Coordinates of C-alpha atoms in Angstrom, one line a residue:
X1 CA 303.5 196.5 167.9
X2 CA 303.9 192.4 168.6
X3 CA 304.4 191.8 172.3
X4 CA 307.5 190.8 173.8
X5 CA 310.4 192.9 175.3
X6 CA 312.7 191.2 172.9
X7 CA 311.1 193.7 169.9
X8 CA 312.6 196.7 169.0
X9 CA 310.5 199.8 168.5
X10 CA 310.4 201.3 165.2
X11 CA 307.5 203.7 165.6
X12 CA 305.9 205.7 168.7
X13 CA 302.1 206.3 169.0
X14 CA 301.3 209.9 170.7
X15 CA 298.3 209.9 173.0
X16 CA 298.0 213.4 172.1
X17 CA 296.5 216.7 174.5
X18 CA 293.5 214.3 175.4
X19 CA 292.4 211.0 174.4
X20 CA 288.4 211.9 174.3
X21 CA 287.2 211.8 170.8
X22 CA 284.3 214.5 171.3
X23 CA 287.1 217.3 172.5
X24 CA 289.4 216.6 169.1
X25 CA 287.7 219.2 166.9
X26 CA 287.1 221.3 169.4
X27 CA 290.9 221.7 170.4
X28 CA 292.1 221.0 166.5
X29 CA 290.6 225.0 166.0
X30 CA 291.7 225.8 169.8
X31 CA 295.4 225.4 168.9
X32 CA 295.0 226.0 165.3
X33 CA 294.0 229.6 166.2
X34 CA 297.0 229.8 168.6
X35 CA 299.3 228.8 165.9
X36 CA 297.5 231.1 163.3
X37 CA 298.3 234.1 165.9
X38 CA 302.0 232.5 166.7
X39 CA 302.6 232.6 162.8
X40 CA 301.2 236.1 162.3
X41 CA 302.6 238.1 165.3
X42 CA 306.3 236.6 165.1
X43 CA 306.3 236.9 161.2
X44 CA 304.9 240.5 161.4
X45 CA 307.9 241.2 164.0
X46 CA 310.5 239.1 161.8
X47 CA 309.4 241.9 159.1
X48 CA 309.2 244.8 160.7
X49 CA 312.8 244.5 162.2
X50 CA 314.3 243.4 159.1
X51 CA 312.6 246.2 156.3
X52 CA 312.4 249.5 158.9
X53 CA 316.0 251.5 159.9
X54 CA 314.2 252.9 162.8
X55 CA 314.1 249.4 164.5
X56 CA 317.9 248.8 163.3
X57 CA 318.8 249.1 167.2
X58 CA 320.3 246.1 169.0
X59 CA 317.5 245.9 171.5
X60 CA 315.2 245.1 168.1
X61 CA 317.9 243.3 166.6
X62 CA 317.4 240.4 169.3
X63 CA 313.8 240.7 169.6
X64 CA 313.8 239.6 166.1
X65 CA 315.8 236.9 166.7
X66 CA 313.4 235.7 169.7
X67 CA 310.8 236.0 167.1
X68 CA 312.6 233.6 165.0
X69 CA 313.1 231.3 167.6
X70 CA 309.7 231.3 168.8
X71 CA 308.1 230.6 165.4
X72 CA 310.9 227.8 165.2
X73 CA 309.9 226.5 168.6
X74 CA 306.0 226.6 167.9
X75 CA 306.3 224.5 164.2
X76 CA 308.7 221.9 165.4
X77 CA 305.3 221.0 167.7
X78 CA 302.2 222.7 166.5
X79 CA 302.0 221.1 162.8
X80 CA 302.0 217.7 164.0
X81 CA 299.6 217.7 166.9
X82 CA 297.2 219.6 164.8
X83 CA 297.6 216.8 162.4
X84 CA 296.8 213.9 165.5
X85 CA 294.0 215.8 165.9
X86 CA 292.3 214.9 162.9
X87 CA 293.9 211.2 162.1
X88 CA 292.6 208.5 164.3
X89 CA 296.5 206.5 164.0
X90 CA 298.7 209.4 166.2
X91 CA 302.5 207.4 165.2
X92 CA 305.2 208.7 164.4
X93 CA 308.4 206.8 163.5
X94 CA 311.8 206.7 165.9
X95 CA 313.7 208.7 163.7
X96 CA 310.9 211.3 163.2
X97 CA 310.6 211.1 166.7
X98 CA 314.5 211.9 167.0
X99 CA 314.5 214.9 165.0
X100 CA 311.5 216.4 167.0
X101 CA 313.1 216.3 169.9
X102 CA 316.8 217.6 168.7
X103 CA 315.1 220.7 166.6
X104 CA 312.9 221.2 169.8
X105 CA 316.2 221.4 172.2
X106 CA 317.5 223.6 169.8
X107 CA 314.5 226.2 170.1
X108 CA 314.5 226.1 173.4
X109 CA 317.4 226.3 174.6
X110 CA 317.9 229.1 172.2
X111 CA 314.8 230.6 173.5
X112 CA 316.5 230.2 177.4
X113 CA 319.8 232.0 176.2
X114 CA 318.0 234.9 174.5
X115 CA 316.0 235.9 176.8
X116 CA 319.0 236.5 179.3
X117 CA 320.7 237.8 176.7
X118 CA 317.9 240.4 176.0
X119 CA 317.6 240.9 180.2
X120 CA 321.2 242.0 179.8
X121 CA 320.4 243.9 177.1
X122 CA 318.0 246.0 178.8
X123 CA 320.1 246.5 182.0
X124 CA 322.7 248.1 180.4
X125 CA 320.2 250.2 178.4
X126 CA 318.6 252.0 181.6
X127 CA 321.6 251.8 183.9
X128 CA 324.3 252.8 181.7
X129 CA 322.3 254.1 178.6
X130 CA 325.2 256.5 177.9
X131 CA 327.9 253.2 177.5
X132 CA 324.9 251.5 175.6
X133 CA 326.1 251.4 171.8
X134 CA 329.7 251.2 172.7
X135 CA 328.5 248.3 175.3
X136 CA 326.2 246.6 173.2
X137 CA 327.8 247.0 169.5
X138 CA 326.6 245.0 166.6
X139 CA 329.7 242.8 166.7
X140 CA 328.9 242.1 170.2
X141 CA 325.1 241.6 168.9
X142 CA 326.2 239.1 166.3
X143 CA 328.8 237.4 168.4
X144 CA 325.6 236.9 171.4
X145 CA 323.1 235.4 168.8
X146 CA 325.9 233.4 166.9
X147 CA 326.8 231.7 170.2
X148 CA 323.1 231.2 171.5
X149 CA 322.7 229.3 168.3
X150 CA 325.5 227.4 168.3
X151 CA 325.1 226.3 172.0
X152 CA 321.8 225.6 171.6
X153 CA 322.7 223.3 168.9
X154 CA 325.3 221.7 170.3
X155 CA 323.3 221.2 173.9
X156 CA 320.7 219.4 171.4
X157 CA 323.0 217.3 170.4
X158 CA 324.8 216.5 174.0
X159 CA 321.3 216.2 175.6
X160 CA 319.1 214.2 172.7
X161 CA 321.9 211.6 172.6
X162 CA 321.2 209.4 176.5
X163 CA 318.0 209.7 175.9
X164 CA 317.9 208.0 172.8
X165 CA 321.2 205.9 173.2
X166 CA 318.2 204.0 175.6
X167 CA 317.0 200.9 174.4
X168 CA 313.0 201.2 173.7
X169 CA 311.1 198.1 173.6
X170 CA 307.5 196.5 173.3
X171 CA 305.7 199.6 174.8
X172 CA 305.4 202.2 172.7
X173 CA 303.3 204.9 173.6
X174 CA 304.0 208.2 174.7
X175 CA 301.7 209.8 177.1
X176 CA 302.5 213.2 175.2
X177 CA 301.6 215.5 172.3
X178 CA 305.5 215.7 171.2
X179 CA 308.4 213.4 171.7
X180 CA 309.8 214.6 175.3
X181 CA 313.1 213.4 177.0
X182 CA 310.3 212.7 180.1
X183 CA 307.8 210.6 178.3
X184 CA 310.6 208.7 176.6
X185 CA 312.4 207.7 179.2
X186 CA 309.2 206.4 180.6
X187 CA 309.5 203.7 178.0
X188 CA 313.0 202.9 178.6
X189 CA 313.5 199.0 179.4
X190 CA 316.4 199.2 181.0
X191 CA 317.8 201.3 183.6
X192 CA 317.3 205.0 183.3
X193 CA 319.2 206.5 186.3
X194 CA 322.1 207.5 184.1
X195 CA 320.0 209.4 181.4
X196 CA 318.0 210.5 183.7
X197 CA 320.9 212.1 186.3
X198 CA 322.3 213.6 182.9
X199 CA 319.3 215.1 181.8
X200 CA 318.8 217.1 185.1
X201 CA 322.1 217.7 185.6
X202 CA 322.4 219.5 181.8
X203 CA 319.0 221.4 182.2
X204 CA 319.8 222.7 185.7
X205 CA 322.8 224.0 185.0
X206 CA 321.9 226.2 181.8
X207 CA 318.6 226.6 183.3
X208 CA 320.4 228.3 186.8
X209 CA 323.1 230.1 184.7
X210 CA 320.3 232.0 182.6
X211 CA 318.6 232.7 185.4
X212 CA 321.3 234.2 187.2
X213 CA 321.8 236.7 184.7
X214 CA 317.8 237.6 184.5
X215 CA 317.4 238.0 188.2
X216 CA 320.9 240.3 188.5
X217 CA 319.5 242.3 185.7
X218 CA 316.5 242.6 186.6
X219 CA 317.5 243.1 190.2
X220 CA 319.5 246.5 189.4
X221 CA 317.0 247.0 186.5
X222 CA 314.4 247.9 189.2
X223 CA 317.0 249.7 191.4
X224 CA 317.5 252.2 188.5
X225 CA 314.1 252.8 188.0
X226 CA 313.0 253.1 191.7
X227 CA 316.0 256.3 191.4
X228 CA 314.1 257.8 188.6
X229 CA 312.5 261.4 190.3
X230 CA 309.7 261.9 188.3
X231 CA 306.1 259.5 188.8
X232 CA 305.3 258.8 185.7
X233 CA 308.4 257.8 184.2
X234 CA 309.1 255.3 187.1
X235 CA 305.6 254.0 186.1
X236 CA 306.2 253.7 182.6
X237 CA 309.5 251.8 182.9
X238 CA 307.8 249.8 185.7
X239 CA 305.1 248.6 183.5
X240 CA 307.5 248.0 180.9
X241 CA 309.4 245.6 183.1
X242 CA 306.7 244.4 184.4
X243 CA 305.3 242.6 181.1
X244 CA 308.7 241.5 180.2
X245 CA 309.2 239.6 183.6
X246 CA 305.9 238.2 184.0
X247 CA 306.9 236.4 180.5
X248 CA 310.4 235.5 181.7
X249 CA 308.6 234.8 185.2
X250 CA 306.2 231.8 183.2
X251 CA 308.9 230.7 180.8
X252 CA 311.6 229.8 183.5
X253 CA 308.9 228.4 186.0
X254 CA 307.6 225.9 183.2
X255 CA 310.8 224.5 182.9
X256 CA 312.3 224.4 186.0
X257 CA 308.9 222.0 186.7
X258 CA 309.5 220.1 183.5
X259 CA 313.5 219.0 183.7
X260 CA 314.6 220.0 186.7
X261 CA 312.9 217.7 189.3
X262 CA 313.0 213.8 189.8
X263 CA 311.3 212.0 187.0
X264 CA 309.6 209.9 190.2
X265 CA 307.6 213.4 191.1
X266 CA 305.9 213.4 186.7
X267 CA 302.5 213.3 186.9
X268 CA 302.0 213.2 183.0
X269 CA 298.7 215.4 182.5
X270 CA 300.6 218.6 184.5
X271 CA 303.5 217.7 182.0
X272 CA 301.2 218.4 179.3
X273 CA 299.8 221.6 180.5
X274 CA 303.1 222.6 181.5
X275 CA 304.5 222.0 177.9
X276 CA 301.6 223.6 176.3
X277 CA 302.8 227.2 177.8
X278 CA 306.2 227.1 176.8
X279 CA 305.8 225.5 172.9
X280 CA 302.4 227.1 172.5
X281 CA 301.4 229.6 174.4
X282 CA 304.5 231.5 175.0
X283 CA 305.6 231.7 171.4
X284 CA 302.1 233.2 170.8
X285 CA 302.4 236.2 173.7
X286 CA 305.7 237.2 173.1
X287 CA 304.7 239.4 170.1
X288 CA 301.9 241.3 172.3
X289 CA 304.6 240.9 174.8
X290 CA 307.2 242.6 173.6
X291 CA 305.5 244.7 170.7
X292 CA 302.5 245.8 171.5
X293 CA 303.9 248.2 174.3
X294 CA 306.0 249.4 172.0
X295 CA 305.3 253.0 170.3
X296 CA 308.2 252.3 168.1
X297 CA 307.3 249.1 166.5
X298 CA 303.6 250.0 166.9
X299 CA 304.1 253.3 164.7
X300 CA 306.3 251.2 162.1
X301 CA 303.6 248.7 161.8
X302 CA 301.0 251.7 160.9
X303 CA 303.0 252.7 158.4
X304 CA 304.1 249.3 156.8
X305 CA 300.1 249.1 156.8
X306 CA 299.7 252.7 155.5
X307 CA 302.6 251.6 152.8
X308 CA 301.3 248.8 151.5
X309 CA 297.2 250.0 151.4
X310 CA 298.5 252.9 148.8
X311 CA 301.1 249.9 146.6
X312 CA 298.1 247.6 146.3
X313 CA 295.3 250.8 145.3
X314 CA 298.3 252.3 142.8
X315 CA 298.6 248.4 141.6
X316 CA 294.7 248.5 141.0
X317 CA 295.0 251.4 139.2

């Protein structure tokens, strides 16, 4: 990139998770496994839901769709930064960097909206399980998912456009693994206090209006279950909950330290760790999250496995 802050930027270089050559390798098969498992899990759940009637239930129904959006959220990052890892020249163009950044709002705000969505879903299945399918219908189903995807869309849109109606110029590299709204506004020539108050502004308000509706759901969630006579069904529910809120509990807390604080309080290397749970690692334990406890969606994966070990031992004969 020729000097000057009178030249344009047409291209961004990506530091990447770490700028030590000896650690590249080593982390290329670190994430490549956590993207092999994100793949696997989230496909085998996208199956599952879709092929077996048992799991035609609306609680399943948007577990799917978190699937979806997980997998979504996990290749609009993972691909490329495994990629870095192995090239010594990390660049990627503006416009490339655009549609990274809109395809990751998308994901995530998606994700955000789901998983209140799915909080909702399970309050009204233990504390008014006998209103549940008139509650929770399939048309209300559709209409929930429809609108998460069209917000998150349109939020993409809304919040992609300050950050790059910015002008970038003469530096251009981004102390990141992904194009960011944080990192790129650190590159900003002029003035960023507008995009800046807009960002915040945006994320904390969808960020506090999701987690309103967790923490109310989960608030009467646990009242239910504390009313529940015998032991060891309080227990079960309780460590049912339990593994569902410690992944809402990391989700939310990633984010709220990403977007919504000043961008004077970034320390860049935190950044990076804290954007490695939420495209990464998250994506990767919601499957054992969320389907692992199940007996349901345990039993239909033994006999999807059971199903297709006879089809391919009929095929060899």
């Amino acid at each position: 990139m020729a000097n000057g802050n009178f030249i344009r930027v047409t291209e961004f270089i990506l530091t990447g998770v770490s700028e030590h050559p000896d650690l590249q390798i080593p982390l290329f098969f670190v994430f490549l496994v956590i993207y092999g498992l994100t793949m696997t899990g989230n496909l085998s759940i996208i199956t599952l839901t879709s092929v077996d009637s048992r799991l035609q239930t609306p609680m399943y129904f948007f577990l799917g769709h978190l699937a979806i959006i997980s997998l979504g959220n996990s290749a609009v990052i993972a691909p490329k930064m495994l990629i870095n890892f192995l090239v010594k020249k990390h660049t990627t163009s503006y416009y490339e960097c655009t549609t990274q950044l809109g395809r990751f709002l998308v994901f995530i705000v998606a994700e955000m909206l789901l998983l209140a969505v799915m909080a909702y879903d399970h309050y009204v299945a233990i504390c008014n399980p006998l209103l549940y399918m008139a509650v929770v219908s399939r048309r209300i189903c559709l209409l929930l998912v429809s609108f998460t995807y069209l917000y998150s869309f349109s939020t993409a849109i809304v919040a992609s456009s300050p950050v790059f109606s910015v002008t970038y110029c003469s530096c251009n590299i981004i102390n990141h693994f992904y194009c960011d709204i944080t990192p790129l506004l650190a590159l900003s020539c002029p003035d960023t206090s507008f995009p800046e108050t807009f960002v915040f502004i945006f994320a904390a308000t969808n960020l506090v209006f999701s987690i309103i509706i967790v923490l109310v759901s989960y608030f009467n969630i646990v009242l239910s279950i504390l009313k529940i006579h015998s032991s060891e069904g309080r227990e079960k529910a309780f460590s049912t909950c339990a593994s569902h809120m410690m992944a809402v509990s990391v989700f939310y807390s990633t984010m709220i330290f990403m977007y919504v604080q000043p961008q004077t309080n970034h320390s860049m290397d935190t950044d990076k760790v804290a954007s490695m749970f939420y495209t990464l690692v998250i994506p990767m334990m919601n499957p054992m999250i969320y389907s692992l406890r199940d007996k349901d969606m345990k039993a239909t994966l033994k006999r999807f496995l059971t199903n297709s070990c006879c089809s391919f031992k009929l095929m060899q004969f």
